[in-house]
PDB file of C-alpha atoms in Angstrom:
ATOM      1  CA  UNK A   1      97.401 -17.178 -70.708  1.00 69.00           C
ATOM      2  CA  UNK A   2      95.263 -18.373 -72.385  1.00 78.00           C
ATOM      3  CA  UNK A   3      92.286 -16.290 -72.007  1.00 89.00           C
ATOM      4  CA  UNK A   4      89.574 -17.942 -74.077  1.00 90.00           C
ATOM      5  CA  UNK A   5      88.639 -15.497 -76.518  1.00 97.00           C
ATOM      6  CA  UNK A   6      89.545 -17.709 -79.782  1.00 96.00           C
ATOM      7  CA  UNK A   7      86.718 -17.021 -82.298  1.00 95.00           C
ATOM      8  CA  UNK A   8      85.717 -13.753 -80.668  1.00 98.00           C
ATOM      9  CA  UNK A   9      85.380 -10.010 -82.732  1.00 98.00           C
ATOM     10  CA  UNK A  10      86.816  -7.396 -81.241  1.00 98.00           C
ATOM     11  CA  UNK A  11      86.412  -3.326 -82.233  1.00 98.00           C
ATOM     12  CA  UNK A  12      89.320  -1.531 -80.425  1.00 98.00           C
ATOM     13  CA  UNK A  13      89.726   2.453 -80.520  1.00 98.00           C
ATOM     14  CA  UNK A  14      92.668   4.274 -80.422  1.00 97.00           C
ATOM     15  CA  UNK A  15      94.855   1.532 -81.789  1.00 98.00           C
ATOM     16  CA  UNK A  16      97.275   2.710 -83.919  1.00 97.00           C
ATOM     17  CA  UNK A  17      99.426   2.917 -81.006  1.00 97.00           C
ATOM     18  CA  UNK A  18      99.925   3.163 -77.191  1.00 96.00           C
ATOM     19  CA  UNK A  19      98.008   1.364 -75.577  1.00 98.00           C
ATOM     20  CA  UNK A  20      95.203   0.762 -78.241  1.00 98.00           C
ATOM     21  CA  UNK A  21      97.606  -1.144 -80.085  1.00 98.00           C
ATOM     22  CA  UNK A  22      99.023  -3.150 -77.384  1.00 98.00           C
ATOM     23  CA  UNK A  23      95.107  -4.257 -76.825  1.00 98.00           C
ATOM     24  CA  UNK A  24      95.022  -5.038 -80.656  1.00 98.00           C
ATOM     25  CA  UNK A  25      97.670  -6.855 -80.648  1.00 97.00           C
ATOM     26  CA  UNK A  26      97.004  -9.075 -77.509  1.00 97.00           C
ATOM     27  CA  UNK A  27      92.786  -9.718 -78.014  1.00 98.00           C
ATOM     28  CA  UNK A  28      94.711 -10.862 -81.425  1.00 97.00           C
ATOM     29  CA  UNK A  29      97.685 -13.706 -80.755  1.00 96.00           C
ATOM     30  CA  UNK A  30      94.766 -14.492 -77.770  1.00 96.00           C
ATOM     31  CA  UNK A  31      92.246 -15.911 -80.879  1.00 96.00           C
ATOM     32  CA  UNK A  32      89.916 -12.915 -81.180  1.00 98.00           C
ATOM     33  CA  UNK A  33      89.645 -11.422 -84.658  1.00 98.00           C
ATOM     34  CA  UNK A  34      89.714  -7.265 -84.228  1.00 98.00           C
ATOM     35  CA  UNK A  35      88.728  -4.484 -86.174  1.00 98.00           C
ATOM     36  CA  UNK A  36      91.687  -1.666 -85.572  1.00 98.00           C
ATOM     37  CA  UNK A  37      89.648   2.087 -85.748  1.00 98.00           C
ATOM     38  CA  UNK A  38      92.409   5.333 -85.039  1.00 98.00           C
ATOM     39  CA  UNK A  39      92.713   8.089 -87.256  1.00 97.00           C
ATOM     40  CA  UNK A  40      95.973   7.800 -89.425  1.00 97.00           C
ATOM     41  CA  UNK A  41      95.439   5.345 -91.827  1.00 97.00           C
ATOM     42  CA  UNK A  42      99.429   4.687 -92.310  1.00 98.00           C
ATOM     43  CA  UNK A  43      99.811   3.770 -89.195  1.00 98.00           C
ATOM     44  CA  UNK A  44      96.635   1.699 -88.915  1.00 98.00           C
ATOM     45  CA  UNK A  45      98.142  -0.341 -92.051  1.00 98.00           C
ATOM     46  CA  UNK A  46     101.722  -1.212 -89.951  1.00 98.00           C
ATOM     47  CA  UNK A  47      99.570  -2.215 -86.749  1.00 98.00           C
ATOM     48  CA  UNK A  48      97.171  -4.627 -88.765  1.00 98.00           C
ATOM     49  CA  UNK A  49     100.664  -6.056 -90.186  1.00 97.00           C
ATOM     50  CA  UNK A  50     101.775  -6.624 -87.165  1.00 97.00           C
ATOM     51  CA  UNK A  51      98.523  -8.432 -85.281  1.00 98.00           C
ATOM     52  CA  UNK A  52      98.809 -11.843 -84.948  1.00 96.00           C
ATOM     53  CA  UNK A  53      95.914 -14.521 -86.445  1.00 95.00           C
ATOM     54  CA  UNK A  54      94.111 -13.536 -89.520  1.00 95.00           C
ATOM     55  CA  UNK A  55      90.724 -11.768 -90.362  1.00 96.00           C
ATOM     56  CA  UNK A  56      91.896  -8.354 -88.940  1.00 98.00           C
ATOM     57  CA  UNK A  57      90.736  -5.553 -90.918  1.00 98.00           C
ATOM     58  CA  UNK A  58      90.992  -1.707 -89.973  1.00 98.00           C
ATOM     59  CA  UNK A  59      88.869   1.652 -90.228  1.00 98.00           C
ATOM     60  CA  UNK A  60      90.445   4.932 -90.607  1.00 98.00           C
ATOM     61  CA  UNK A  61      87.922   7.165 -88.349  1.00 97.00           C
ATOM     62  CA  UNK A  62      88.185  10.138 -86.652  1.00 96.00           C
ATOM     63  CA  UNK A  63      85.821   9.305 -83.496  1.00 96.00           C
ATOM     64  CA  UNK A  64      85.112  13.303 -82.965  1.00 94.00           C
ATOM     65  CA  UNK A  65      83.187  13.171 -86.419  1.00 96.00           C
ATOM     66  CA  UNK A  66      80.179  11.736 -85.121  1.00 96.00           C
ATOM     67  CA  UNK A  67      78.739  12.080 -88.615  1.00 97.00           C
ATOM     68  CA  UNK A  68      81.262   9.898 -90.253  1.00 97.00           C
ATOM     69  CA  UNK A  69      80.830   7.473 -87.073  1.00 97.00           C
ATOM     70  CA  UNK A  70      77.110   6.667 -87.880  1.00 97.00           C
ATOM     71  CA  UNK A  71      77.826   6.101 -91.670  1.00 98.00           C
ATOM     72  CA  UNK A  72      80.947   3.449 -91.363  1.00 98.00           C
ATOM     73  CA  UNK A  73      80.144   1.502 -88.282  1.00 98.00           C
ATOM     74  CA  UNK A  74      76.947  -0.106 -88.923  1.00 98.00           C
ATOM     75  CA  UNK A  75      78.623  -1.082 -92.521  1.00 98.00           C
ATOM     76  CA  UNK A  76      82.408  -2.884 -90.185  1.00 98.00           C
ATOM     77  CA  UNK A  77      79.510  -4.392 -87.796  1.00 98.00           C
ATOM     78  CA  UNK A  78      77.385  -5.689 -90.635  1.00 97.00           C
ATOM     79  CA  UNK A  79      81.006  -7.082 -92.126  1.00 97.00           C
ATOM     80  CA  UNK A  80      81.849  -8.196 -89.105  1.00 97.00           C
ATOM     81  CA  UNK A  81      78.758 -10.046 -88.470  1.00 97.00           C
ATOM     82  CA  UNK A  82      78.754  -8.253 -85.349  1.00 98.00           C
ATOM     83  CA  UNK A  83      81.262  -7.367 -81.739  1.00 98.00           C
ATOM     84  CA  UNK A  84      81.616  -9.792 -78.691  1.00 98.00           C
ATOM     85  CA  UNK A  85      84.148  -6.875 -77.065  1.00 98.00           C
ATOM     86  CA  UNK A  86      84.414  -3.182 -77.541  1.00 98.00           C
ATOM     87  CA  UNK A  87      87.470  -1.401 -76.470  1.00 98.00           C
ATOM     88  CA  UNK A  88      86.660   2.296 -76.103  1.00 98.00           C
ATOM     89  CA  UNK A  89      89.805   4.538 -76.449  1.00 98.00           C
ATOM     90  CA  UNK A  90      90.795   7.814 -77.201  1.00 96.00           C
ATOM     91  CA  UNK A  91      93.175  10.426 -77.146  1.00 90.00           C
ATOM     92  CA  UNK A  92      92.727  12.490 -73.929  1.00 89.00           C
ATOM     93  CA  UNK A  93      91.818  16.280 -74.259  1.00 92.00           C
ATOM     94  CA  UNK A  94      95.006  18.699 -74.386  1.00 88.00           C
ATOM     95  CA  UNK A  95      96.567  19.678 -70.393  1.00 90.00           C
ATOM     96  CA  UNK A  96      95.127  22.751 -69.310  1.00 93.00           C
ATOM     97  CA  UNK A  97      93.418  24.332 -66.623  1.00 95.00           C
ATOM     98  CA  UNK A  98      89.251  24.389 -66.279  1.00 96.00           C
ATOM     99  CA  UNK A  99      89.167  28.299 -66.429  1.00 97.00           C
ATOM    100  CA  UNK A 100      91.404  28.507 -69.270  1.00 96.00           C
ATOM    101  CA  UNK A 101      89.399  26.081 -70.935  1.00 97.00           C
ATOM    102  CA  UNK A 102      87.140  26.677 -73.957  1.00 97.00           C
ATOM    103  CA  UNK A 103      83.664  25.504 -75.181  1.00 97.00           C
ATOM    104  CA  UNK A 104      85.014  24.423 -77.973  1.00 97.00           C
ATOM    105  CA  UNK A 105      87.432  21.796 -76.159  1.00 97.00           C
ATOM    106  CA  UNK A 106      85.014  20.511 -73.473  1.00 97.00           C
ATOM    107  CA  UNK A 107      82.591  20.032 -76.615  1.00 97.00           C
ATOM    108  CA  UNK A 108      84.847  18.257 -78.568  1.00 96.00           C
ATOM    109  CA  UNK A 109      86.262  15.757 -76.054  1.00 97.00           C
ATOM    110  CA  UNK A 110      82.556  15.706 -75.027  1.00 97.00           C
ATOM    111  CA  UNK A 111      82.429  14.235 -78.284  1.00 97.00           C
ATOM    112  CA  UNK A 112      84.631  12.253 -78.877  1.00 97.00           C
ATOM    113  CA  UNK A 113      84.855  10.298 -75.423  1.00 97.00           C
ATOM    114  CA  UNK A 114      81.317  10.092 -74.469  1.00 98.00           C
ATOM    115  CA  UNK A 115      78.578  10.485 -77.238  1.00 98.00           C
ATOM    116  CA  UNK A 116      81.040   8.136 -79.112  1.00 97.00           C
ATOM    117  CA  UNK A 117      81.117   5.356 -77.610  1.00 98.00           C
ATOM    118  CA  UNK A 118      77.361   5.675 -76.230  1.00 98.00           C
ATOM    119  CA  UNK A 119      76.924   4.959 -79.959  1.00 98.00           C
ATOM    120  CA  UNK A 120      79.713   2.919 -81.050  1.00 98.00           C
ATOM    121  CA  UNK A 121      77.543   0.787 -77.497  1.00 98.00           C
ATOM    122  CA  UNK A 122      74.279   1.221 -79.107  1.00 98.00           C
ATOM    123  CA  UNK A 123      75.388  -0.143 -82.227  1.00 98.00           C
ATOM    124  CA  UNK A 124      76.975  -3.180 -80.681  1.00 98.00           C
ATOM    125  CA  UNK A 125      75.048  -4.639 -77.870  1.00 98.00           C
ATOM    126  CA  UNK A 126      71.778  -6.040 -80.155  1.00 98.00           C
ATOM    127  CA  UNK A 127      74.885  -8.797 -81.277  1.00 98.00           C
ATOM    128  CA  UNK A 128      75.753  -9.032 -77.903  1.00 98.00           C
ATOM    129  CA  UNK A 129      72.339  -9.851 -76.265  1.00 98.00           C
ATOM    130  CA  UNK A 130      71.236 -12.322 -78.934  1.00 98.00           C
ATOM    131  CA  UNK A 131      74.627 -13.713 -77.889  1.00 98.00           C
ATOM    132  CA  UNK A 132      74.532 -13.191 -74.330  1.00 98.00           C
ATOM    133  CA  UNK A 133      78.245 -12.243 -74.392  1.00 98.00           C
ATOM    134  CA  UNK A 134      79.463  -8.744 -74.478  1.00 98.00           C
ATOM    135  CA  UNK A 135      82.573  -6.775 -72.680  1.00 98.00           C
ATOM    136  CA  UNK A 136      82.856  -3.247 -73.251  1.00 99.00           C
ATOM    137  CA  UNK A 137      85.447  -1.882 -71.806  1.00 98.00           C
ATOM    138  CA  UNK A 138      86.866   2.134 -71.816  1.00 98.00           C
ATOM    139  CA  UNK A 139      89.967   2.530 -71.090  1.00 98.00           C
ATOM    140  CA  UNK A 140      89.828   6.221 -69.194  1.00 97.00           C
ATOM    141  CA  UNK A 141      92.009   7.467 -66.376  1.00 97.00           C
ATOM    142  CA  UNK A 142      92.734   7.332 -62.941  1.00 97.00           C
ATOM    143  CA  UNK A 143      91.745  11.045 -62.706  1.00 96.00           C
ATOM    144  CA  UNK A 144      88.192   9.350 -61.965  1.00 96.00           C
ATOM    145  CA  UNK A 145      89.477   8.514 -58.113  1.00 96.00           C
ATOM    146  CA  UNK A 146      91.218  11.298 -58.086  1.00 95.00           C
ATOM    147  CA  UNK A 147      91.329  14.042 -60.297  1.00 95.00           C
ATOM    148  CA  UNK A 148      95.099  15.428 -61.703  1.00 93.00           C
ATOM    149  CA  UNK A 149      96.342  18.747 -61.551  1.00 92.00           C
ATOM    150  CA  UNK A 150      96.013  20.882 -64.777  1.00 91.00           C
ATOM    151  CA  UNK A 151      93.805  18.349 -66.984  1.00 94.00           C
ATOM    152  CA  UNK A 152      91.026  20.203 -66.405  1.00 97.00           C
ATOM    153  CA  UNK A 153      89.059  18.798 -69.223  1.00 97.00           C
ATOM    154  CA  UNK A 154      89.944  15.638 -69.612  1.00 96.00           C
ATOM    155  CA  UNK A 155      88.882  14.712 -65.264  1.00 97.00           C
ATOM    156  CA  UNK A 156      85.202  16.468 -65.924  1.00 98.00           C
ATOM    157  CA  UNK A 157      85.319  13.937 -69.349  1.00 98.00           C
ATOM    158  CA  UNK A 158      86.570  11.156 -68.070  1.00 97.00           C
ATOM    159  CA  UNK A 159      84.359  11.334 -64.706  1.00 97.00           C
ATOM    160  CA  UNK A 160      81.110  11.630 -67.301  1.00 98.00           C
ATOM    161  CA  UNK A 161      82.346   8.325 -68.949  1.00 98.00           C
ATOM    162  CA  UNK A 162      82.784   6.907 -65.970  1.00 98.00           C
ATOM    163  CA  UNK A 163      79.135   7.615 -64.995  1.00 98.00           C
ATOM    164  CA  UNK A 164      77.989   6.563 -68.131  1.00 98.00           C
ATOM    165  CA  UNK A 165      79.477   3.407 -67.915  1.00 98.00           C
ATOM    166  CA  UNK A 166      78.603   2.645 -64.593  1.00 98.00           C
ATOM    167  CA  UNK A 167      74.721   2.941 -65.555  1.00 98.00           C
ATOM    168  CA  UNK A 168      75.168   1.227 -69.076  1.00 98.00           C
ATOM    169  CA  UNK A 169      76.805  -1.533 -66.776  1.00 98.00           C
ATOM    170  CA  UNK A 170      73.568  -2.143 -65.042  1.00 98.00           C
ATOM    171  CA  UNK A 171      71.206  -1.637 -68.289  1.00 98.00           C
ATOM    172  CA  UNK A 172      73.001  -4.777 -69.702  1.00 98.00           C
ATOM    173  CA  UNK A 173      74.511  -7.134 -67.176  1.00 98.00           C
ATOM    174  CA  UNK A 174      71.233  -9.086 -67.580  1.00 98.00           C
ATOM    175  CA  UNK A 175      72.265  -9.894 -70.930  1.00 98.00           C
ATOM    176  CA  UNK A 176      75.552 -11.580 -70.212  1.00 98.00           C
ATOM    177  CA  UNK A 177      77.319  -7.832 -70.394  1.00 98.00           C
ATOM    178  CA  UNK A 178      79.610  -6.349 -68.660  1.00 98.00           C
ATOM    179  CA  UNK A 179      80.927  -2.241 -68.911  1.00 98.00           C
ATOM    180  CA  UNK A 180      84.173  -2.021 -67.639  1.00 98.00           C
ATOM    181  CA  UNK A 181      86.448   0.810 -67.246  1.00 98.00           C
ATOM    182  CA  UNK A 182      90.696   0.441 -66.778  1.00 98.00           C
ATOM    183  CA  UNK A 183      92.172   3.225 -65.139  1.00 98.00           C
ATOM    184  CA  UNK A 184      95.674   3.497 -66.996  1.00 98.00           C
ATOM    185  CA  UNK A 185      98.691   5.522 -64.128  1.00 96.00           C
ATOM    186  CA  UNK A 186     101.889   7.337 -66.164  1.00 96.00           C
ATOM    187  CA  UNK A 187     102.453   4.795 -69.045  1.00 97.00           C
ATOM    188  CA  UNK A 188     105.135   4.987 -72.164  1.00 97.00           C
ATOM    189  CA  UNK A 189     103.231   6.816 -75.064  1.00 95.00           C
ATOM    190  CA  UNK A 190     103.137   9.626 -76.522  1.00 92.00           C
ATOM    191  CA  UNK A 191     100.018  10.780 -74.262  1.00 91.00           C
ATOM    192  CA  UNK A 192     103.249  11.043 -71.323  1.00 93.00           C
ATOM    193  CA  UNK A 193     105.515  12.449 -73.086  1.00 94.00           C
ATOM    194  CA  UNK A 194     103.296  15.262 -74.087  1.00 91.00           C
ATOM    195  CA  UNK A 195     101.686  15.952 -70.578  1.00 90.00           C
ATOM    196  CA  UNK A 196     105.358  15.826 -69.288  1.00 94.00           C
ATOM    197  CA  UNK A 197     106.740  18.406 -71.634  1.00 93.00           C
ATOM    198  CA  UNK A 198     104.016  20.754 -71.028  1.00 90.00           C
ATOM    199  CA  UNK A 199     104.369  20.006 -66.988  1.00 92.00           C
ATOM    200  CA  UNK A 200     107.644  21.345 -67.744  1.00 94.00           C
ATOM    201  CA  UNK A 201     107.161  23.894 -69.600  1.00 93.00           C
ATOM    202  CA  UNK A 202     104.551  25.560 -66.411  1.00 90.00           C
ATOM    203  CA  UNK A 203     106.472  24.322 -63.736  1.00 94.00           C
ATOM    204  CA  UNK A 204     109.557  26.401 -65.661  1.00 96.00           C
ATOM    205  CA  UNK A 205     111.808  22.326 -64.670  1.00 96.00           C
ATOM    206  CA  UNK A 206     113.062  20.532 -66.922  1.00 96.00           C
ATOM    207  CA  UNK A 207     111.640  16.726 -67.896  1.00 96.00           C
ATOM    208  CA  UNK A 208     113.594  14.637 -66.526  1.00 96.00           C
ATOM    209  CA  UNK A 209     112.758  16.687 -63.283  1.00 96.00           C
ATOM    210  CA  UNK A 210     108.948  15.614 -63.728  1.00 96.00           C
ATOM    211  CA  UNK A 211     109.832  12.219 -64.711  1.00 96.00           C
ATOM    212  CA  UNK A 212     111.722  12.439 -61.145  1.00 96.00           C
ATOM    213  CA  UNK A 213     109.059  13.348 -59.595  1.00 96.00           C
ATOM    214  CA  UNK A 214     106.350  11.316 -61.111  1.00 96.00           C
ATOM    215  CA  UNK A 215     107.602   8.511 -60.203  1.00 97.00           C
ATOM    216  CA  UNK A 216     108.193   9.177 -56.611  1.00 97.00           C
ATOM    217  CA  UNK A 217     104.645   9.224 -56.510  1.00 96.00           C
ATOM    218  CA  UNK A 218     104.269   5.189 -57.624  1.00 97.00           C
ATOM    219  CA  UNK A 219     105.008   2.550 -55.228  1.00 97.00           C
ATOM    220  CA  UNK A 220     105.959   0.563 -57.770  1.00 98.00           C
ATOM    221  CA  UNK A 221     108.908   2.973 -58.721  1.00 97.00           C
ATOM    222  CA  UNK A 222     108.615   2.145 -62.542  1.00 98.00           C
ATOM    223  CA  UNK A 223     106.270   3.746 -65.650  1.00 98.00           C
ATOM    224  CA  UNK A 224     103.733   1.066 -66.986  1.00 97.00           C
ATOM    225  CA  UNK A 225     104.414  -0.804 -70.267  1.00 98.00           C
ATOM    226  CA  UNK A 226     101.204  -0.096 -72.218  1.00 98.00           C
ATOM    227  CA  UNK A 227     100.794  -4.006 -72.437  1.00 98.00           C
ATOM    228  CA  UNK A 228     100.351  -4.363 -68.911  1.00 98.00           C
ATOM    229  CA  UNK A 229      97.224  -2.031 -69.391  1.00 98.00           C
ATOM    230  CA  UNK A 230      96.334  -4.424 -72.448  1.00 98.00           C
ATOM    231  CA  UNK A 231      96.593  -7.730 -70.296  1.00 97.00           C
ATOM    232  CA  UNK A 232      93.822  -6.296 -68.146  1.00 98.00           C
ATOM    233  CA  UNK A 233      91.193  -5.464 -70.936  1.00 98.00           C
ATOM    234  CA  UNK A 234      91.822  -9.129 -72.226  1.00 98.00           C
ATOM    235  CA  UNK A 235      91.490 -10.236 -68.825  1.00 98.00           C
ATOM    236  CA  UNK A 236      88.223  -8.573 -69.038  1.00 98.00           C
ATOM    237  CA  UNK A 237      86.589  -9.223 -71.984  1.00 98.00           C
ATOM    238  CA  UNK A 238      87.209 -12.639 -71.304  1.00 98.00           C
ATOM    239  CA  UNK A 239      84.841 -15.441 -70.213  1.00 97.00           C
ATOM    240  CA  UNK A 240      87.151 -15.483 -66.725  1.00 96.00           C
ATOM    241  CA  UNK A 241      85.830 -11.536 -65.334  1.00 98.00           C
ATOM    242  CA  UNK A 242      82.225 -12.589 -66.179  1.00 98.00           C
ATOM    243  CA  UNK A 243      80.875 -11.430 -63.208  1.00 98.00           C
ATOM    244  CA  UNK A 244      83.133  -8.528 -62.927  1.00 98.00           C
ATOM    245  CA  UNK A 245      81.010  -5.508 -64.382  1.00 98.00           C
ATOM    246  CA  UNK A 246      80.645  -1.829 -63.577  1.00 98.00           C
ATOM    247  CA  UNK A 247      84.243  -1.136 -62.027  1.00 98.00           C
ATOM    248  CA  UNK A 248      87.160   1.187 -62.205  1.00 98.00           C
ATOM    249  CA  UNK A 249      90.544  -1.397 -62.329  1.00 98.00           C
ATOM    250  CA  UNK A 250      93.165   1.350 -61.923  1.00 98.00           C
ATOM    251  CA  UNK A 251      96.234  -0.124 -63.540  1.00 98.00           C
ATOM    252  CA  UNK A 252      99.224   1.897 -61.876  1.00 98.00           C
ATOM    253  CA  UNK A 253     101.388   0.662 -59.740  1.00 98.00           C
ATOM    254  CA  UNK A 254      99.726   1.465 -56.733  1.00 97.00           C
ATOM    255  CA  UNK A 255     100.022   5.546 -57.615  1.00 96.00           C
ATOM    256  CA  UNK A 256      96.068   6.638 -56.651  1.00 96.00           C
ATOM    257  CA  UNK A 257      95.594   7.344 -52.921  1.00 92.00           C
ATOM    258  CA  UNK A 258      92.194   6.385 -52.950  1.00 91.00           C
ATOM    259  CA  UNK A 259      90.114   3.219 -51.809  1.00 87.00           C
TER     260      UNK A 259
END
């Protein structure tokens, strides 16, 4: 499908693997020029080679390192002449209960998911306002609709991102900028494998049993592919979604038990 993104410029975070890498690939295939951002430079170089089209680049950057974010991102914004699309995406906090979480875990997650996203939005929105076109899309979690057991820090921080995004959507909507959240369900990524392992250890069952238990919760009876999340992101990034603003879109095969 042609999402009408030819000539658009996209900054995609967490783009070295999983959902972020798929978002970068789908956006590039739709005609966008993409900047890949993630921590692992070797993986970024590989993903860069896989992108269709021309003019793409990468930036090895840890989003929890706010000093580096503030120094490196403006240089790329200038080099690209601004961005039309911002995809905020970062690895989730480690599993565990709220009562076992340390203050440092909350602080790092807040810096990575809230403060970094807020700064990125501040840097990219001037050009979006100038062009009367902008798309800010956050990859968060279905936990903003229904908290997920044993993900205490993640549930807390993802909800903060959702509230931040809804507030920002009201602030920038009159400039042709939309702010939306995509909420992946169980998706075939390394994050899913880590959560599966942790759940198996916590419940003293096998990973195969965990997988079967999770599949029972999904009406589609399968896990999602990263590309399926990316397709939703590409649609929200496109002119086709110009009147969709401030929403939380589950892409979860029907698993989330809320309206």
